[in-house]
Amino acid sequence: MSLKLGQKTAVVISSPALAKEILQKQDLAFSTRSIPNAVHAHGHHKYSTVWLPVADQWRSLRKALNSNIFSGNRLDGSQNLRQQKVQELIQYVGKCCQEGIAVDIGSAAFKTSLNLLSNTIFSIDMADPTQDSVQHFRHLIWQIMVEIGKPNLVDYFSILKKIDPQGIRRRLKSHFGDTFEMFGRLIDERLELRRSGKSGAENDVIDILLNISEENGEINRTHIEHLCLVCFLPFPPSINSIIISF
């Protein structure tokens, strides 16, 4: 059975035998996903592990992520950091209770998660739990998720690519640009510290990725910026899901 979605034909896998053939025997051939037109902004589809086809570049980026962010050793090594950030959250909530101030649980949880991730990658706190400076970044990331998730006519009628009638790719290009500009400043600061010899033994993700970039050229600065974006994107929906469940 098949469905005609605009100019695209979707094949429905409706039998166990065919599902086994595709998911087990021919999984590599069918592993590449359809790329939404919106994520062509800033060439994100060329550098993101989410959208790249299974090939050498995808394997290199996936290896960098698995080895430096999601590995068991890395997670075990960041246990103290996680405990510290949770303790800071508890102290912030306690302070609000003493002062009779209402606590925005979603915002507080987002700031804690953001600082945990930003410390893992950049060894800095990107959000002050007592300030609202993070609201712009939170809004920016959320808008990226919203735009990517919107149904887009261009994905079903390719003739509309140049027109971008809903303006989704145009808005996403702006959001990506703002995000990459922020990541770029952080990377520039780290490179300047490394050049001046003032960089400490951070051994964080950005240092490791820069080392890989300098040693073998498997990844470059553009890859690093897009990897950072991929790492930060899941936070808004995850936090909101936690709050809704709570």
XYZ file of N, CA and C in Angstrom:
738
model
N 0.851 -1.185 0.000
C 0.000 0.000 0.000
C 0.891 1.241 0.000
N 0.446 2.284 -0.653
C 1.218 3.518 -0.708
C 0.302 4.718 -0.528
N 0.913 5.810 -0.088
C 0.189 7.063 0.089
C 0.865 8.133 -0.752
N 0.071 8.947 -1.395
C 0.600 10.047 -2.188
C 0.511 11.315 -1.355
N 1.663 11.814 -0.905
C 1.725 13.023 -0.094
C 2.314 14.135 -0.949
N 1.444 14.895 -1.588
C 1.922 15.898 -2.526
C 2.619 15.223 -3.686
N 3.888 15.581 -3.898
C 4.683 14.952 -4.952
C 5.498 13.776 -4.429
N 5.309 13.428 -3.163
C 6.056 12.329 -2.564
C 5.169 11.102 -2.423
N 5.771 9.958 -2.653
C 5.064 8.693 -2.481
C 5.605 7.984 -1.247
N 4.724 7.689 -0.313
C 5.109 6.981 0.907
C 4.606 5.549 0.827
N 5.508 4.605 1.026
C 5.150 3.190 0.992
C 4.871 2.719 2.417
N 3.727 2.104 2.613
C 3.331 1.614 3.932
C 3.781 0.161 4.080
N 4.592 -0.104 5.088
C 5.053 -1.467 5.352
C 3.990 -2.157 6.211
N 3.236 -3.040 5.609
C 2.059 -3.582 6.289
C 2.127 -5.079 6.574
N 3.262 -5.714 6.291
C 3.362 -7.147 6.569
C 4.616 -7.432 7.386
N 4.569 -8.404 8.283
C 5.740 -8.753 9.104
C 6.951 -9.146 8.265
N 6.713 -9.852 7.176
C 7.828 -10.305 6.344
C 8.553 -9.125 5.711
N 7.783 -8.163 5.214
C 8.387 -6.991 4.585
C 9.076 -6.109 5.623
N 8.475 -6.004 6.801
C 9.096 -5.226 7.871
C 10.443 -5.829 8.263
N 10.506 -7.149 8.342
C 11.761 -7.829 8.672
C 12.804 -7.591 7.587
N 12.373 -7.629 6.341
C 13.292 -7.417 5.222
C 13.904 -6.023 5.280
N 13.082 -5.033 5.582
C 13.549 -3.645 5.572
C 14.323 -3.295 6.837
N 13.823 -3.716 7.987
C 14.418 -3.309 9.257
C 15.633 -4.140 9.659
N 15.731 -5.367 9.153
C 16.841 -6.231 9.544
C 17.833 -6.472 8.412
N 17.333 -6.832 7.246
C 18.226 -7.217 6.161
C 18.673 -6.031 5.310
N 17.791 -5.055 5.130
C 18.105 -3.909 4.277
C 18.094 -2.607 5.079
N 18.428 -2.705 6.351
C 18.309 -1.532 7.219
C 19.219 -0.387 6.789
N 20.408 -0.696 6.290
C 21.327 0.362 5.877
C 20.773 1.148 4.692
N 20.173 0.438 3.756
C 19.625 1.102 2.568
C 18.460 2.021 2.922
N 17.731 1.687 3.985
C 16.552 2.469 4.356
C 16.792 3.357 5.579
N 18.036 3.478 6.013
C 18.312 4.210 7.252
C 18.285 5.724 7.077
N 18.530 6.204 5.868
C 18.557 7.649 5.644
C 17.144 8.212 5.681
N 16.957 9.260 6.458
C 15.624 9.826 6.602
C 15.394 10.955 5.603
N 14.144 11.253 5.378
C 13.783 12.371 4.511
C 14.135 13.676 5.221
N 14.799 14.570 4.513
C 15.286 15.812 5.127
C 14.288 16.944 4.888
N 13.743 17.540 5.938
C 12.849 18.686 5.762
C 13.586 19.849 5.108
N 12.890 20.576 4.276
C 13.517 21.705 3.593
C 14.036 22.749 4.574
N 13.365 22.883 5.702
C 13.737 23.923 6.665
C 15.158 23.755 7.178
N 15.615 22.504 7.374
C 16.939 22.292 7.960
C 18.060 22.453 6.935
N 17.705 22.850 5.710
C 18.743 23.233 4.756
C 19.337 24.591 5.115
N 18.692 25.309 6.028
C 19.210 26.605 6.466
C 20.616 26.436 7.032
N 21.528 27.272 6.567
C 22.938 27.225 6.979
C 23.566 25.853 6.701
N 22.980 25.097 5.774
C 23.536 23.789 5.439
C 23.538 22.817 6.598
N 22.578 22.976 7.519
C 22.571 22.137 8.720
C 22.477 20.653 8.375
N 21.780 20.341 7.289
C 21.618 18.934 6.906
C 22.935 18.302 6.459
N 23.931 19.125 6.131
C 25.223 18.604 5.678
C 26.177 18.301 6.834
N 25.864 18.826 8.021
C 26.800 18.710 9.138
C 26.200 18.049 10.375
N 24.902 17.884 10.406
C 24.240 17.357 11.596
C 24.155 15.839 11.560
N 24.483 15.215 12.685
C 24.362 13.761 12.778
C 22.910 13.311 12.669
N 21.990 14.225 12.900
C 20.569 13.876 12.820
C 20.145 13.623 11.380
N 20.713 14.384 10.435
C 20.222 14.342 9.058
C 21.202 13.734 8.065
N 22.448 13.573 8.443
C 23.428 13.012 7.511
C 23.108 11.549 7.186
N 23.373 11.124 5.961
C 23.231 9.693 5.645
C 24.318 8.889 6.347
N 24.070 7.611 6.520
C 25.051 6.744 7.177
C 26.239 6.555 6.241
N 27.308 7.284 6.536
C 28.519 7.239 5.719
C 29.694 7.623 6.616
N 30.866 7.827 6.012
C 32.071 8.090 6.800
C 31.934 9.336 7.673
N 31.373 10.414 7.108
C 31.247 11.647 7.883
C 30.316 11.446 9.076
N 29.210 10.778 8.849
C 28.261 10.511 9.933
C 28.919 9.663 11.020
N 29.686 8.667 10.615
C 30.346 7.797 11.594
C 31.372 8.572 12.419
N 32.102 9.480 11.782
C 33.102 10.273 12.504
C 32.441 11.176 13.540
N 31.355 11.832 13.144
C 30.658 12.722 14.067
C 29.998 11.931 15.198
N 29.422 10.805 14.850
C 28.775 9.965 15.864
C 29.812 9.445 16.865
N 30.976 9.095 16.348
C 32.047 8.627 17.227
C 32.475 9.733 18.190
N 32.571 10.964 17.667
C 32.961 12.091 18.516
C 31.937 12.319 19.621
N 30.661 12.201 19.291
C 29.608 12.385 20.289
C 29.611 11.257 21.319
N 29.654 10.030 20.829
C 29.590 8.883 21.740
C 30.802 8.811 22.658
N 31.965 9.193 22.139
C 33.194 9.086 22.928
C 33.335 10.213 23.944
N 32.809 11.396 23.600
C 33.103 12.576 24.407
C 31.916 13.130 25.188
N 30.717 12.673 24.895
C 29.548 13.185 25.607
C 28.747 12.060 26.244
N 28.479 11.015 25.474
C 27.561 9.977 25.930
C 28.255 8.708 26.413
N 29.564 8.715 26.491
C 30.265 7.513 26.942
C 30.059 7.313 28.444
N 30.196 6.064 28.881
C 30.036 5.766 30.300
C 31.050 6.495 31.160
N 32.297 6.554 30.694
C 33.341 7.238 31.463
C 33.046 8.728 31.603
N 32.582 9.334 30.509
C 32.262 10.761 30.552
C 31.101 11.022 31.506
N 30.084 10.189 31.464
C 28.935 10.370 32.353
C 29.326 10.145 33.810
N 30.166 9.128 34.041
C 30.634 8.885 35.409
C 31.485 10.049 35.905
N 32.302 10.594 35.003
C 33.178 11.692 35.388
C 32.436 12.977 35.699
N 31.228 13.114 35.166
C 30.459 14.339 35.398
C 29.455 14.193 36.542
N 29.584 13.118 37.308
C 28.639 12.895 38.406
C 28.693 14.032 39.422
N 29.902 14.465 39.778
C 30.031 15.565 40.735
C 29.413 16.847 40.195
N 29.579 17.068 38.888
C 28.992 18.256 38.271
C 27.473 18.204 38.347
N 26.902 17.041 38.081
C 25.441 16.907 38.153
C 24.948 17.148 39.576
N 25.670 16.607 40.542
C 25.283 16.816 41.935
C 25.373 18.297 42.311
N 26.412 18.959 41.811
C 26.593 20.378 42.105
C 25.444 21.211 41.546
N 25.040 20.922 40.303
C 23.978 21.704 39.676
C 22.625 21.447 40.337
N 22.394 20.217 40.745
C 21.156 19.918 41.462
C 21.142 20.633 42.809
N 22.298 20.666 43.478
C 22.391 21.354 44.759
C 22.144 22.850 44.586
N 22.669 23.420 43.503
C 22.424 24.842 43.230
C 20.940 25.101 42.996
N 20.274 24.173 42.328
C 18.833 24.314 42.103
C 18.075 24.263 43.429
N 18.469 23.337 44.299
C 17.817 23.219 45.607
C 18.026 24.494 46.421
N 19.238 25.036 46.373
C 19.525 26.272 47.101
C 18.702 27.439 46.554
N 18.555 27.483 45.238
C 17.765 28.552 44.619
C 16.301 28.455 45.042
N 15.756 27.240 45.024
C 14.364 27.047 45.437
C 14.200 27.394 46.916
N 15.183 26.991 47.735
C 15.127 27.317 49.158
C 15.150 28.813 49.403
N 15.971 29.521 48.644
C 16.048 30.975 48.783
C 14.725 31.628 48.405
N 14.110 31.130 47.332
C 12.811 31.670 46.915
C 11.752 31.430 47.987
N 11.807 30.261 48.614
C 10.844 29.949 49.680
C 11.006 30.904 50.859
N 12.249 31.175 51.224
C 12.509 32.074 52.347
C 12.033 33.488 52.060
N 12.146 33.902 50.790
C 11.765 35.265 50.420
C 10.318 35.356 49.959
N 9.624 34.216 49.939
C 8.218 34.224 49.535
C 8.016 34.493 48.060
N 8.977 34.079 47.234
C 8.905 34.302 45.788
C 8.453 33.012 45.101
N 7.507 33.149 44.178
C 7.034 31.980 43.430
C 8.154 31.458 42.531
N 8.273 30.146 42.442
C 9.318 29.512 41.634
C 8.722 29.034 40.316
N 9.314 29.493 39.225
C 8.946 28.986 37.904
C 9.725 27.687 37.693
N 9.058 26.560 37.929
C 9.744 25.270 37.892
C 10.349 24.997 36.514
N 9.583 25.295 35.460
C 10.087 25.044 34.106
C 11.344 25.836 33.819
N 11.344 27.117 34.188
C 12.504 27.970 33.938
C 13.698 27.529 34.776
N 13.453 27.212 36.047
C 14.547 26.797 36.927
C 15.165 25.483 36.458
N 14.314 24.544 36.046
C 14.821 23.257 35.566
C 15.593 23.433 34.263
N 15.103 24.315 33.398
C 15.804 24.568 32.138
C 17.184 25.160 32.396
N 17.259 26.127 33.306
C 18.544 26.755 33.609
C 19.528 25.741 34.180
N 19.035 24.868 35.044
C 19.906 23.844 35.623
C 20.422 22.895 34.545
N 19.534 22.445 33.677
C 19.932 21.533 32.599
C 20.879 22.219 31.623
N 20.590 23.483 31.326
C 21.444 24.235 30.415
C 22.846 24.386 30.988
N 22.942 24.716 32.267
C 24.258 24.882 32.890
C 25.016 23.563 32.967
N 24.295 22.485 33.186
C 24.943 21.175 33.211
C 25.556 20.861 31.853
N 24.795 21.093 30.797
C 25.300 20.811 29.455
C 26.394 21.791 29.054
N 26.203 23.080 29.359
C 27.204 24.073 28.965
C 28.517 23.861 29.711
N 28.455 23.355 30.937
C 29.688 23.032 31.660
C 30.368 21.815 31.060
N 29.568 20.857 30.608
C 30.142 19.673 29.973
C 30.850 20.035 28.674
N 30.271 20.966 27.921
C 30.826 21.312 26.613
C 31.840 22.444 26.702
N 31.487 23.539 27.409
C 32.319 24.742 27.414
C 32.962 25.062 28.765
N 32.645 24.307 29.802
C 33.156 24.573 31.157
C 32.724 25.934 31.685
N 31.531 26.360 31.322
C 30.991 27.626 31.826
C 29.506 27.449 32.128
N 28.991 28.337 32.974
C 27.549 28.429 33.189
C 26.983 29.416 32.175
N 26.079 28.954 31.335
C 25.460 29.851 30.366
C 24.247 30.557 30.948
N 23.811 30.132 32.132
C 22.633 30.740 32.746
C 22.883 30.952 34.227
N 22.553 32.134 34.693
C 22.598 32.429 36.121
C 21.228 32.091 36.696
N 21.149 31.128 37.617
C 19.848 30.729 38.156
C 19.063 31.874 38.781
N 19.752 32.949 39.159
C 19.063 34.064 39.813
C 18.710 35.185 38.847
N 19.084 35.041 37.567
C 18.836 36.091 36.592
C 17.986 35.562 35.443
N 17.490 36.487 34.610
C 16.657 36.116 33.466
C 17.420 36.211 32.148
N 18.758 36.230 32.222
C 19.563 36.404 31.017
C 19.425 35.244 30.047
N 18.961 34.106 30.538
C 18.874 32.915 29.699
C 17.592 32.881 28.873
N 16.665 33.785 29.147
C 15.368 33.720 28.484
C 15.487 33.836 26.965
N 16.411 34.681 26.496
C 16.577 34.838 25.045
C 17.034 33.531 24.416
N 18.009 32.884 25.051
C 18.509 31.623 24.505
C 17.426 30.557 24.545
N 16.682 30.509 25.629
C 15.595 29.532 25.740
C 14.564 29.759 24.641
N 14.217 31.031 24.427
C 13.245 31.363 23.379
C 13.790 30.986 22.006
N 15.073 31.235 21.791
C 15.701 30.943 20.507
C 15.660 29.449 20.199
N 16.056 28.631 21.164
C 16.058 27.185 20.967
C 14.633 26.667 20.765
N 13.709 27.215 21.536
C 12.319 26.777 21.402
C 11.775 27.114 20.017
N 12.106 28.305 19.510
C 11.628 28.701 18.187
C 12.202 27.794 17.096
N 13.443 27.364 17.271
C 14.032 26.427 16.311
C 13.237 25.130 16.291
N 12.908 24.615 17.467
C 12.141 23.379 17.551
C 10.751 23.547 16.941
N 10.142 24.696 17.186
C 8.803 24.955 16.642
C 8.838 24.991 15.120
N 9.814 25.705 14.561
C 9.888 25.841 13.105
C 10.184 24.497 12.435
N 11.079 23.713 13.024
C 11.403 22.408 12.447
C 10.184 21.484 12.483
N 9.365 21.635 13.515
C 8.217 20.748 13.675
C 6.983 21.146 12.887
N 6.995 22.314 12.275
C 5.815 22.767 11.535
C 5.660 22.003 10.217
N 4.434 21.628 9.859
C 4.211 21.065 8.512
C 4.580 22.112 7.463
N 5.347 21.688 6.465
C 5.865 22.628 5.472
C 5.458 22.172 4.074
N 4.758 23.026 3.356
C 4.311 22.686 2.005
C 5.476 22.331 1.091
N 6.625 22.950 1.333
C 7.789 22.716 0.474
C 8.226 21.255 0.525
N 8.001 20.598 1.652
C 8.403 19.199 1.792
C 7.562 18.271 0.913
N 6.414 18.743 0.480
C 5.521 17.908 -0.329
C 5.410 18.388 -1.771
N 5.770 19.645 -1.999
C 5.750 20.198 -3.356
C 7.082 20.913 -3.581
N 8.043 20.187 -4.149
C 9.408 20.698 -4.275
C 9.500 21.945 -5.144
N 8.507 22.172 -5.979
C 8.527 23.347 -6.848
C 8.488 24.646 -6.041
N 8.087 24.541 -4.777
C 7.959 25.724 -3.921
C 9.242 26.058 -3.163
N 10.321 25.304 -3.399
C 11.550 25.488 -2.626
C 12.065 26.924 -2.666
N 12.133 27.490 -3.853
C 12.694 28.833 -3.980
C 11.787 29.894 -3.368
N 10.504 29.586 -3.310
C 9.552 30.577 -2.803
C 9.489 30.566 -1.279
N 9.586 29.378 -0.693
C 9.447 29.226 0.759
C 8.197 29.967 1.241
N 7.012 29.553 0.773
C 5.788 30.342 0.998
C 5.443 30.572 2.464
N 5.788 29.649 3.340
C 5.467 29.819 4.761
C 6.585 30.524 5.530
N 7.706 30.750 4.875
C 8.815 31.461 5.514
C 9.526 30.669 6.591
N 9.329 29.359 6.623
C 9.917 28.544 7.689
C 11.436 28.499 7.570
N 11.935 28.243 6.356
C 13.392 28.178 6.183
C 14.032 29.538 6.452
N 13.353 30.603 6.071
C 13.889 31.949 6.294
C 14.015 32.253 7.788
N 12.981 31.928 8.544
C 13.040 32.178 9.992
C 14.069 31.276 10.662
N 14.133 30.034 10.206
C 15.091 29.105 10.802
C 16.526 29.534 10.506
N 16.743 30.097 9.339
C 18.076 30.605 9.000
C 18.490 31.701 9.978
N 17.543 32.556 10.332
C 17.834 33.621 11.293
C 18.128 33.046 12.679
N 17.320 32.080 13.112
C 17.523 31.468 14.430
C 18.851 30.713 14.482
N 19.142 29.955 13.430
C 20.422 29.247 13.368
C 21.581 30.238 13.426
N 21.451 31.329 12.681
C 22.520 32.322 12.643
C 22.817 32.901 14.013
N 21.764 33.228 14.765
C 21.955 33.770 16.116
C 22.626 32.741 17.026
N 22.212 31.484 16.883
C 22.781 30.429 17.725
C 24.242 30.180 17.388
N 24.555 30.101 16.096
C 25.942 29.868 15.689
C 26.838 31.047 16.065
N 26.281 32.243 16.053
C 27.062 33.413 16.467
C 27.461 33.297 17.936
N 26.527 32.836 18.759
C 26.816 32.665 20.179
C 27.859 31.570 20.395
N 27.666 30.415 19.730
C 28.643 29.336 19.849
C 30.001 29.774 19.305
N 29.973 30.561 18.232
C 31.221 31.030 17.631
C 32.035 31.874 18.591
N 31.352 32.720 19.361
C 32.069 33.549 20.343
C 32.737 32.677 21.402
N 32.030 31.658 21.855
C 32.600 30.765 22.866
C 33.796 29.991 22.311
N 33.693 29.560 21.064
C 34.810 28.837 20.442
C 35.999 29.772 20.243
N 35.729 31.010 19.818
C 36.813 31.986 19.634
C 37.534 32.257 20.952
N 36.765 32.369 22.028
C 37.377 32.603 23.337
C 38.292 31.443 23.723
N 37.842 30.224 23.442
C 38.669 29.065 23.784
C 39.925 29.013 22.911
N 39.778 29.315 21.633
C 40.940 29.315 20.737
C 41.951 30.372 21.161
N 41.461 31.522 21.596
C 42.360 32.586 22.047
C 43.116 32.152 23.298
N 42.428 31.479 24.204
C 43.090 30.974 25.411
C 44.149 29.935 25.060
N 43.833 29.089 24.093
C 44.790 28.055 23.686
C 46.019 28.682 23.031
N 45.801 29.716 22.219
C 46.929 30.379 21.549
C 47.818 31.115 22.545
N 47.196 31.691 23.573
C 47.959 32.462 24.554
C 48.577 31.580 25.637
N 48.240 30.292 25.608
C 48.773 29.377 26.604
C 48.113 29.498 27.955
N 46.975 30.214 28.011
C 46.283 30.417 29.284
C 45.183 29.396 29.514
N 44.964 28.556 28.539
C 43.909 27.553 28.683
C 44.316 26.522 29.720
N 43.427 26.280 30.671
C 43.707 25.289 31.698
C 43.433 23.889 31.190
N 43.442 22.955 32.084
C 43.199 21.556 31.708
C 41.705 21.256 31.774
N 40.913 22.004 30.976
C 39.471 21.811 31.016
C 39.081 20.394 30.596
N 39.714 19.945 29.513
C 39.399 18.617 28.981
C 37.894 18.448 28.789
N 37.241 19.526 28.396
C 35.811 19.454 28.148
C 35.576 19.082 26.688
N 34.313 19.034 26.308
C 33.972 18.571 24.964
C 34.559 19.480 23.893
N 34.482 20.789 24.092
C 34.964 21.707 23.054
C 36.470 21.567 22.873
N 37.208 21.343 23.954
C 38.651 21.130 23.847
C 38.956 19.850 23.071
N 38.212 18.800 23.378
C 38.439 17.525 22.697
C 38.117 17.641 21.212
N 37.019 18.317 20.888
C 36.647 18.482 19.481
C 37.663 19.340 18.732
N 38.174 20.374 19.390
C 39.205 21.204 18.758
C 40.488 20.407 18.552
N 40.804 19.539 19.495
C 41.984 18.683 19.335
C 41.821 17.751 18.137
N 40.636 17.162 18.019
C 40.375 16.276 16.877
C 40.493 17.055 15.573
N 39.957 18.273 15.576
C 40.004 19.112 14.377
C 41.440 19.429 13.975
N 42.296 19.685 14.959
C 43.680 20.051 14.671
C 44.539 18.841 14.317
N 44.193 17.686 14.878
C 45.046 16.509 14.697
C 44.807 15.786 13.377
N 43.545 15.517 13.062
C 43.307 14.694 11.869
C 42.342 15.306 10.862
N 41.743 16.429 11.196
C 40.883 17.110 10.239
C 39.588 16.389 9.914
N 39.211 15.402 10.732
C 37.953 14.693 10.479
C 36.756 15.625 10.627
N 36.886 16.575 11.538
C 35.830 17.559 11.716
C 36.456 18.943 11.703
N 35.678 19.942 11.323
C 36.167 21.314 11.319
C 35.270 22.181 12.200
N 35.518 23.466 12.178
C 34.771 24.362 13.071
C 33.278 24.335 12.767
N 32.928 24.257 11.504
C 31.512 24.212 11.144
C 30.847 22.981 11.740
N 31.532 21.844 11.665
C 31.002 20.631 12.287
C 30.790 20.840 13.784
N 31.759 21.480 14.430
C 31.683 21.679 15.875
C 30.480 22.544 16.236
N 30.261 23.616 15.480
C 29.124 24.495 15.763
C 27.805 23.753 15.600
N 27.704 22.943 14.559
C 26.464 22.197 14.338
C 26.291 21.083 15.368
N 27.397 20.494 15.824
C 27.314 19.504 16.898
C 26.789 20.142 18.185
N 27.259 21.346 18.467
C 26.774 22.060 19.655
C 25.271 22.307 19.549
N 24.826 22.698 18.364
C 23.394 22.934 18.166
C 22.595 21.662 18.407
N 23.081 20.547 17.877
C 22.395 19.264 18.068
C 22.313 18.916 19.555
N 23.377 19.206 20.291
C 23.400 18.877 21.723
C 22.406 19.712 22.517
N 22.259 20.983 22.149
C 21.402 21.871 22.925
C 19.931 21.793 22.528
N 19.641 21.353 21.324
C 18.255 21.386 20.849
C 17.268 20.578 21.677
N 17.602 19.404 22.198
C 16.564 18.613 22.872
C 16.028 19.204 24.159
N 16.676 20.238 24.715
C 16.310 20.624 26.067
C 14.901 21.165 26.241
N 14.412 22.105 25.434
C 13.073 22.631 25.719
C 11.982 21.577 25.758
N 11.852 20.683 24.739
C 10.785 19.695 24.826
C 10.983 18.720 25.974
N 12.241 18.371 26.267
C 12.487 17.431 27.355
C 12.035 18.020 28.687
N 12.405 19.279 28.918
C 12.039 19.916 30.172
C 10.528 20.062 30.280
N 9.899 20.473 29.186
C 8.454 20.629 29.226
C 7.764 19.296 29.449
N 8.313 18.222 28.881
C 7.727 16.901 29.093
C 7.811 16.509 30.560
N 8.952 16.839 31.184
C 9.116 16.525 32.603
C 8.094 17.294 33.433
N 7.929 18.583 33.109
C 7.015 19.413 33.885
C 5.578 18.940 33.712
N 5.213 18.588 32.469
C 3.857 18.109 32.215
C 3.600 16.818 32.981
N 4.591 15.907 32.951
C 4.439 14.646 33.675
C 4.320 14.895 35.173
N 5.112 15.866 35.664
C 5.092 16.173 37.081
C 3.723 16.720 37.494
